[in-house]
Structures are given as structure tokens and as C-alpha cells.
Amino acid sequence: MGAHRAKRRGPRRGPSVKPTPRVDAAPVAPAPPSVAPSAAATPGRRKASRHSGRRRNLFPGLPPLPIAGGIAALVVSAGGAITVAHPALVAGESRIAGASALNGTSGAASTNLLNDRTAAVSRDSRRDALEDAADQKLVAQAEQQARERNAALAKFAQQAEAQAAKIALNQWVLPVDGYDLTAEFGDWGLWASYHTGLDFSAPYGAPIKAMANGEITEVGYDGSYGNKVVITLDDGTELWFCHMSDFAVSSGETVRAGEVIGYIGDTGNTTGPHLHLEVRPGAGDPVDPYAAMLVHGLQP
């Protein structure tokens, strides 16, 4: 047959492809059952596969996280705790020693404890000094106040003694011993008007005494008052002693409380021997002698 038989050839191949270099890939876990198997590779194309290269570290300057965790665990187990050094140590003023696994302390911690203790002692010393100064100031103030108080008390005591001496010097006394009150201030009946004094009934000739310190300003007979002696006190108050039988002083003399100035009588308008006593402040109108005597510590 004229036609010659074609020469048998092998299967036709595609374009030549260079072989892919071998890569050590980590074992790939089998796909979960829910994932359908990938389709068959098309002849002449590369089969798709999961990238199995190593992951690159995001922070090239730092060790991987597992390694960092292991280092931290070793540090904690060896040193017990991580201690922050004092700023002065960080600045290089003190040498920082490594942590000791025997006692759980570090050179930084030891230095900090020493510095803190020194600072605490210094603070305590300053505080003690300030407290001592404050205490001394308070003591000085208290002593000054005590001195001022004692001086004021001493001055007050002197004034009180002077006043007591003055009161004793001007103390009023009762004008008659052994008497009866027979008429009081303001009574009506036997007088042209109300009674202007206090009557002390006593035996005829009994002594009459000056009730207070003063000057004799009048001695003589005065109508219905009979024989009368007037004593004027320092404040101008007049004391009238009336109906005397006789006088024991003269006008112008100075007398003291308790001195005899006359004697009980019945001169003038009387119904019997007695002393008629009047108290006239500022040489004016008479006031109740009983009340005046109470003011001066007397109980008639």
C-alpha cells in the first residue's frame, strides 16, 4: 500500500518545566472530614499545596514567646522576685550585683534597703529634732504663762489685802451694847411726821459709840433732837446721834469706829432714855439706818 505506516511515537508531552527545589516542610495534618478532597490536578499544571515554610518572627530583636516565657520562669525560680533598682543605681552610682538563688535577694534590693534605712533614720532624726524644738517652745510658753498668772495672782492678792484692810479700817460697829429696838424708820404715831431714824432703848448713861471712822462736825443741842453729835464720813454720809445726856467729844475731832462719843439720855422730845440714830447720805434726807447697817455687815 502506497501509504507508509506512520512511525509510532510516544505520548506527547507538554512544555518542559524545571523541577522545583526540595523544601523540608513540616508534616501537614490531614484535612478534617468535612472538607471535600481537592480536585485532581490538571495535566500540565502545578498541583496546589499548603505552604509549609517556617513563620517569621514579628519582632526580630526579641526571642520567640516560648523562649521568653522559659527565661522568665528561670529568673523567678532563681531570684524569687524581680526587684526594681533605685534610680541612683540605674544611673550607675552603685554597682548592681546578680540575683542570688540562695537568699532570693539581689544587689539592687540590698542597696535599696540600705539607702531606705539610712533615709528613714535621717527622717526620724529630723522629726525628733523638730518635735524636741516644738516641745521646748511649748514648755517655754507654758512657763511664761505660769509666771504671768502668778504675777497677776500676787497683784490680786495685794489688792484684796488692801481692800480687806480698808474694810476693816472702816468697818461699822453697833453704837450701843445691850439694847432693844423700840421704833423703826417710817413708823407713824408719836411724831409730827413719820419716824426718820432707828431707836435703841438702853439704860440711862450707857455709853454711845461711833459706828464708823469720821470727823465730828457738830456737837450741841438741837430742839426735839436734844443733845446731838454728828459724824461725817469720808464719802460725805452723816450719822446723827440724838437725845444724849452728855457729850464725850468736841467738834472737829477725828474718831474711829468704837470710840465713845456720848451717853444715853432723854433730852428733847422723848418718852424715855434711848438713842435716836439717823443716816443721811451726802448730808441729805435720811434713809433707813437698819438697811444701811446691813450693807456694812451689821445685824441690829
Tab-separated table of C-alpha atoms in Angstrom:
chain	number	residue	atom	x	y	z
A	1	MET	CA	0.000	0.000	0.000
A	2	GLY	CA	1.403	3.219	-1.061
A	3	ALA	CA	0.984	4.877	2.041
A	4	HIS	CA	3.625	4.143	4.557
A	5	ARG	CA	2.746	3.435	8.061
A	6	ALA	CA	3.367	6.278	10.312
A	7	LYS	CA	6.097	5.834	12.820
A	8	ARG	CA	4.674	5.156	16.304
A	9	ARG	CA	5.540	7.854	18.733
A	10	GLY	CA	5.254	8.078	22.463
A	11	PRO	CA	2.738	10.234	24.233
A	12	ARG	CA	3.003	13.888	23.571
A	13	ARG	CA	4.481	15.921	26.392
A	14	GLY	CA	3.881	19.482	27.312
A	15	PRO	CA	6.456	22.230	27.569
A	16	SER	CA	9.401	21.369	29.690
A	17	VAL	CA	9.283	22.547	33.365
A	18	LYS	CA	12.265	22.845	35.630
A	19	PRO	CA	11.989	20.690	38.734
A	20	THR	CA	11.030	22.532	41.986
A	21	PRO	CA	13.729	22.506	44.694
A	22	ARG	CA	13.009	20.227	47.624
A	23	VAL	CA	11.705	22.020	50.756
A	24	ASP	CA	11.624	20.440	54.212
A	25	ALA	CA	8.068	21.007	55.140
A	26	ALA	CA	6.510	20.230	58.491
A	27	PRO	CA	4.077	17.371	58.487
A	28	VAL	CA	0.652	18.545	57.402
A	29	ALA	CA	-2.232	17.344	59.473
A	30	PRO	CA	-4.893	15.505	57.477
A	31	ALA	CA	-7.833	17.690	56.412
A	32	PRO	CA	-10.964	17.436	58.516
A	33	PRO	CA	-13.579	15.027	57.179
A	34	SER	CA	-15.956	17.906	56.423
A	35	VAL	CA	-13.552	19.332	53.840
A	36	ALA	CA	-14.006	17.820	50.387
A	37	PRO	CA	-10.892	16.417	48.682
A	38	SER	CA	-9.314	18.731	46.216
A	39	ALA	CA	-9.885	18.145	42.555
A	40	ALA	CA	-7.405	16.138	40.535
A	41	ALA	CA	-4.565	18.074	39.122
A	42	THR	CA	-4.925	19.083	35.541
A	43	PRO	CA	-2.198	17.655	33.375
A	44	GLY	CA	0.480	20.204	32.614
A	45	ARG	CA	-0.263	22.366	35.708
A	46	ARG	CA	1.394	22.507	39.196
A	47	LYS	CA	-0.520	20.846	41.983
A	48	ALA	CA	-1.756	23.360	44.651
A	49	SER	CA	-0.387	22.675	48.123
A	50	ARG	CA	-0.356	24.435	51.584
A	51	HIS	CA	2.758	26.489	52.279
A	52	SER	CA	4.834	24.613	54.800
A	53	GLY	CA	7.708	27.068	55.389
A	54	ARG	CA	8.725	28.436	58.837
A	55	ARG	CA	6.831	31.513	60.171
A	56	ARG	CA	8.940	34.585	60.502
A	57	ASN	CA	9.126	36.316	63.929
A	58	LEU	CA	7.209	39.626	64.035
A	59	PHE	CA	9.829	41.164	66.364
A	60	PRO	CA	13.233	40.139	65.039
A	61	GLY	CA	15.067	41.725	68.011
A	62	LEU	CA	13.272	39.666	70.675
A	63	PRO	CA	13.335	35.929	71.315
A	64	PRO	CA	10.213	33.940	70.464
A	65	LEU	CA	7.432	33.921	73.063
A	66	PRO	CA	8.039	30.351	74.326
A	67	ILE	CA	11.725	31.079	74.863
A	68	ALA	CA	10.931	34.385	76.669
A	69	GLY	CA	8.458	32.567	78.928
A	70	GLY	CA	11.055	29.971	79.819
A	71	ILE	CA	13.635	32.626	80.672
A	72	ALA	CA	11.122	34.427	82.917
A	73	ALA	CA	10.299	31.184	84.732
A	74	LEU	CA	14.016	30.574	85.362
A	75	VAL	CA	14.513	34.116	86.698
A	76	VAL	CA	11.537	33.814	89.055
A	77	SER	CA	12.628	30.421	90.331
A	78	ALA	CA	16.223	31.574	90.876
A	79	GLY	CA	15.693	35.057	92.309
A	80	GLY	CA	12.261	34.696	93.927
A	81	ALA	CA	11.085	38.113	92.684
A	82	ILE	CA	12.121	40.837	90.279
A	83	THR	CA	13.270	43.950	92.193
A	84	VAL	CA	13.313	47.412	90.655
A	85	ALA	CA	16.557	49.117	91.385
A	86	HIS	CA	16.817	52.602	92.927
A	87	PRO	CA	17.203	55.407	90.327
A	88	ALA	CA	20.645	56.109	91.729
A	89	LEU	CA	21.634	52.514	90.987
A	90	VAL	CA	20.266	52.723	87.452
A	91	ALA	CA	22.303	55.876	86.941
A	92	GLY	CA	25.406	53.903	87.831
A	93	GLU	CA	26.092	55.320	91.290
A	94	SER	CA	26.043	51.827	92.857
A	95	ARG	CA	27.048	48.511	91.467
A	96	ILE	CA	24.182	46.094	90.813
A	97	ALA	CA	25.020	42.501	91.650
A	98	GLY	CA	23.292	39.471	90.221
A	99	ALA	CA	20.457	37.740	91.979
A	100	SER	CA	21.329	35.039	94.455
A	101	ALA	CA	19.352	31.798	94.308
A	102	LEU	CA	20.230	31.072	97.951
A	103	ASN	CA	18.595	34.035	99.671
A	104	GLY	CA	16.266	35.395	96.972
A	105	THR	CA	17.744	38.910	97.135
A	106	SER	CA	19.734	40.977	94.701
A	107	GLY	CA	22.400	43.573	94.981
A	108	ALA	CA	19.908	46.213	93.883
A	109	ALA	CA	17.455	45.203	96.578
A	110	SER	CA	20.154	45.154	99.266
A	111	THR	CA	21.412	48.562	98.244
A	112	ASN	CA	17.854	49.926	98.212
A	113	LEU	CA	17.193	48.567	101.691
A	114	LEU	CA	20.374	50.209	102.980
A	115	ASN	CA	19.553	53.526	101.346
A	116	ASP	CA	15.943	53.413	102.536
A	117	ARG	CA	17.047	52.598	106.076
A	118	THR	CA	19.538	55.487	106.046
A	119	ALA	CA	16.864	57.832	104.678
A	120	ALA	CA	14.382	56.618	107.323
A	121	VAL	CA	16.920	57.222	110.112
A	122	SER	CA	17.615	60.684	108.724
A	123	ARG	CA	13.889	61.469	108.539
A	124	ASP	CA	13.368	60.162	112.076
A	125	SER	CA	16.255	62.296	113.338
A	126	ARG	CA	14.846	65.426	111.705
A	127	ARG	CA	11.365	64.629	113.021
A	128	ASP	CA	12.722	64.050	116.533
A	129	ALA	CA	14.632	67.324	116.368
A	130	LEU	CA	11.521	69.195	115.237
A	131	GLU	CA	9.429	67.558	117.948
A	132	ASP	CA	12.032	68.451	120.589
A	133	ALA	CA	12.086	72.050	119.385
A	134	ALA	CA	8.283	72.206	119.428
A	135	ASP	CA	8.193	70.700	122.922
A	136	GLN	CA	10.757	73.190	124.185
A	137	LYS	CA	8.730	76.044	122.684
A	138	LEU	CA	5.535	74.799	124.325
A	139	VAL	CA	7.322	74.398	127.659
A	140	ALA	CA	8.696	77.929	127.401
A	141	GLN	CA	5.247	79.299	126.601
A	142	ALA	CA	3.696	77.392	129.497
A	143	GLU	CA	6.359	78.660	131.881
A	144	GLN	CA	5.834	82.237	130.675
A	145	GLN	CA	2.066	81.916	131.137
A	146	ALA	CA	2.606	80.474	134.616
A	147	ARG	CA	4.850	83.408	135.546
A	148	GLU	CA	2.304	85.905	134.240
A	149	ARG	CA	-0.514	84.127	136.069
A	150	ASN	CA	1.454	84.051	139.315
A	151	ALA	CA	2.246	87.737	138.964
A	152	ALA	CA	-1.433	88.528	138.325
A	153	LEU	CA	-2.481	86.400	141.311
A	154	ALA	CA	0.081	88.109	143.520
A	155	LYS	CA	-1.164	91.523	142.429
A	156	PHE	CA	-4.759	90.473	143.014
A	157	ALA	CA	-3.827	89.178	146.459
A	158	GLN	CA	-2.206	92.505	147.296
A	159	GLN	CA	-5.291	94.376	146.142
A	160	ALA	CA	-7.531	92.039	148.132
A	161	GLU	CA	-5.423	92.531	151.250
A	162	ALA	CA	-5.511	96.293	150.796
A	163	GLN	CA	-9.272	96.222	150.347
A	164	ALA	CA	-9.670	93.980	153.378
A	165	ALA	CA	-7.548	96.336	155.421
A	166	LYS	CA	-9.631	99.246	154.214
A	167	ILE	CA	-12.855	97.436	155.045
A	168	ALA	CA	-11.507	96.511	158.457
A	169	LEU	CA	-10.410	100.084	158.969
A	170	ASN	CA	-13.850	101.386	158.035
A	171	GLN	CA	-15.850	98.528	159.494
A	172	TRP	CA	-19.039	99.726	161.125
A	173	VAL	CA	-19.857	98.723	164.690
A	174	LEU	CA	-23.064	98.767	166.737
A	175	PRO	CA	-23.481	102.084	168.623
A	176	VAL	CA	-24.932	100.599	171.847
A	177	ASP	CA	-24.443	97.381	173.800
A	178	GLY	CA	-27.448	95.743	175.496
A	179	TYR	CA	-30.351	97.492	173.759
A	180	ASP	CA	-33.864	96.990	172.426
A	181	LEU	CA	-35.205	98.420	169.178
A	182	THR	CA	-38.332	100.420	170.112
A	183	ALA	CA	-39.055	102.356	166.892
A	184	GLU	CA	-38.003	101.801	163.266
A	185	PHE	CA	-37.659	104.005	160.212
A	186	GLY	CA	-41.002	105.035	158.708
A	187	ASP	CA	-43.170	104.457	161.787
A	188	TRP	CA	-46.149	106.778	162.409
A	189	GLY	CA	-47.956	107.934	165.589
A	190	LEU	CA	-45.834	109.791	168.100
A	191	TRP	CA	-44.083	112.139	165.662
A	192	ALA	CA	-45.211	115.115	163.655
A	193	SER	CA	-44.470	113.016	160.551
A	194	TYR	CA	-43.056	109.527	160.006
A	195	HIS	CA	-40.150	108.367	162.171
A	196	THR	CA	-36.829	109.276	160.453
A	197	GLY	CA	-34.448	107.032	162.376
A	198	LEU	CA	-33.916	103.881	164.448
A	199	ASP	CA	-34.344	103.981	168.268
A	200	PHE	CA	-32.066	101.946	170.567
A	201	SER	CA	-33.542	101.796	174.082
A	202	ALA	CA	-30.859	101.340	176.785
A	203	PRO	CA	-30.224	102.309	180.418
A	204	TYR	CA	-29.659	105.966	181.167
A	205	GLY	CA	-25.951	106.907	180.972
A	206	ALA	CA	-24.923	103.855	178.902
A	207	PRO	CA	-22.039	104.709	176.514
A	208	ILE	CA	-22.738	105.543	172.856
A	209	LYS	CA	-20.000	104.606	170.375
A	210	ALA	CA	-19.085	105.957	166.951
A	211	MET	CA	-20.306	103.497	164.310
A	212	ALA	CA	-17.580	104.341	161.730
A	213	ASN	CA	-14.426	106.366	161.223
A	214	GLY	CA	-15.054	110.024	160.601
A	215	GLU	CA	-14.871	113.611	161.773
A	216	ILE	CA	-17.022	115.232	164.436
A	217	THR	CA	-18.758	118.073	162.554
A	218	GLU	CA	-21.450	119.058	165.088
A	219	VAL	CA	-21.889	118.862	168.883
A	220	GLY	CA	-24.768	120.621	170.677
A	221	TYR	CA	-28.452	120.903	171.464
A	222	ASP	CA	-30.953	120.729	168.540
A	223	GLY	CA	-34.595	121.205	169.698
A	224	SER	CA	-36.623	117.997	169.542
A	225	TYR	CA	-33.395	116.017	168.876
A	226	GLY	CA	-31.981	117.129	172.249
A	227	ASN	CA	-28.205	116.819	172.646
A	228	LYS	CA	-26.852	115.737	169.235
A	229	VAL	CA	-23.468	114.662	167.835
A	230	VAL	CA	-22.891	114.453	164.030
A	231	ILE	CA	-20.088	112.345	162.497
A	232	THR	CA	-19.254	112.954	158.807
A	233	LEU	CA	-17.695	110.008	156.959
A	234	ASP	CA	-15.180	110.159	154.102
A	235	ASP	CA	-17.927	109.756	151.468
A	236	GLY	CA	-19.965	112.659	152.933
A	237	THR	CA	-22.503	110.484	154.763
A	238	GLU	CA	-23.667	111.997	158.083
A	239	LEU	CA	-24.503	109.910	161.185
A	240	TRP	CA	-26.756	111.678	163.745
A	241	PHE	CA	-26.695	110.573	167.411
A	242	CYS	CA	-29.535	112.245	169.354
A	243	HIS	CA	-31.125	112.560	172.870
A	244	MET	CA	-27.749	112.243	174.663
A	245	SER	CA	-27.403	113.016	178.312
A	246	ASP	CA	-23.827	114.220	177.886
A	247	PHE	CA	-21.041	114.525	175.270
A	248	ALA	CA	-17.635	112.811	175.166
A	249	VAL	CA	-16.205	114.572	172.065
A	250	SER	CA	-15.844	118.067	170.633
A	251	SER	CA	-16.461	119.411	167.128
A	252	GLY	CA	-13.515	118.971	164.753
A	253	GLU	CA	-12.154	115.813	166.321
A	254	THR	CA	-11.428	112.643	164.304
A	255	VAL	CA	-12.854	109.464	165.731
A	256	ARG	CA	-12.587	105.767	164.927
A	257	ALA	CA	-15.303	103.180	164.979
A	258	GLY	CA	-15.954	102.009	168.544
A	259	GLU	CA	-14.809	105.181	170.335
A	260	VAL	CA	-17.240	106.629	172.913
A	261	ILE	CA	-18.804	109.910	171.783
A	262	GLY	CA	-21.559	110.386	174.435
A	263	TYR	CA	-24.101	108.735	176.753
A	264	ILE	CA	-27.713	107.578	176.668
A	265	GLY	CA	-30.190	110.274	177.768
A	266	ASP	CA	-33.723	111.594	177.282
A	267	THR	CA	-33.145	115.175	176.149
A	268	GLY	CA	-35.504	116.649	173.539
A	269	ASN	CA	-38.839	115.018	172.696
A	270	THR	CA	-38.631	111.525	174.202
A	271	THR	CA	-40.663	109.051	176.218
A	272	GLY	CA	-37.614	107.606	177.954
A	273	PRO	CA	-33.841	107.215	177.672
A	274	HIS	CA	-32.743	105.954	174.235
A	275	LEU	CA	-30.515	106.722	171.247
A	276	HIS	CA	-32.177	108.106	168.132
A	277	LEU	CA	-29.871	107.222	165.147
A	278	GLU	CA	-30.186	108.705	161.654
A	279	VAL	CA	-28.173	108.004	158.445
A	280	ARG	CA	-28.106	110.821	155.857
A	281	PRO	CA	-26.057	110.067	152.642
A	282	GLY	CA	-24.354	113.178	151.289
A	283	ALA	CA	-25.831	115.217	154.196
A	284	GLY	CA	-29.239	114.915	152.520
A	285	ASP	CA	-32.516	113.291	153.517
A	286	PRO	CA	-32.422	110.348	155.929
A	287	VAL	CA	-32.550	106.700	154.821
A	288	ASP	CA	-33.367	103.570	156.771
A	289	PRO	CA	-30.485	103.006	159.267
A	290	TYR	CA	-31.364	99.316	159.528
A	291	ALA	CA	-30.708	98.725	155.792
A	292	ALA	CA	-27.509	100.813	155.891
A	293	MET	CA	-26.192	98.765	158.808
A	294	LEU	CA	-26.958	95.509	156.969
A	295	VAL	CA	-24.943	96.741	153.971
A	296	HIS	CA	-21.951	97.322	156.268
A	297	GLY	CA	-22.143	93.890	157.861
A	298	LEU	CA	-24.151	94.749	160.976
A	299	GLN	CA	-27.246	92.956	162.214
A	300	PRO	CA	-29.111	95.350	164.566
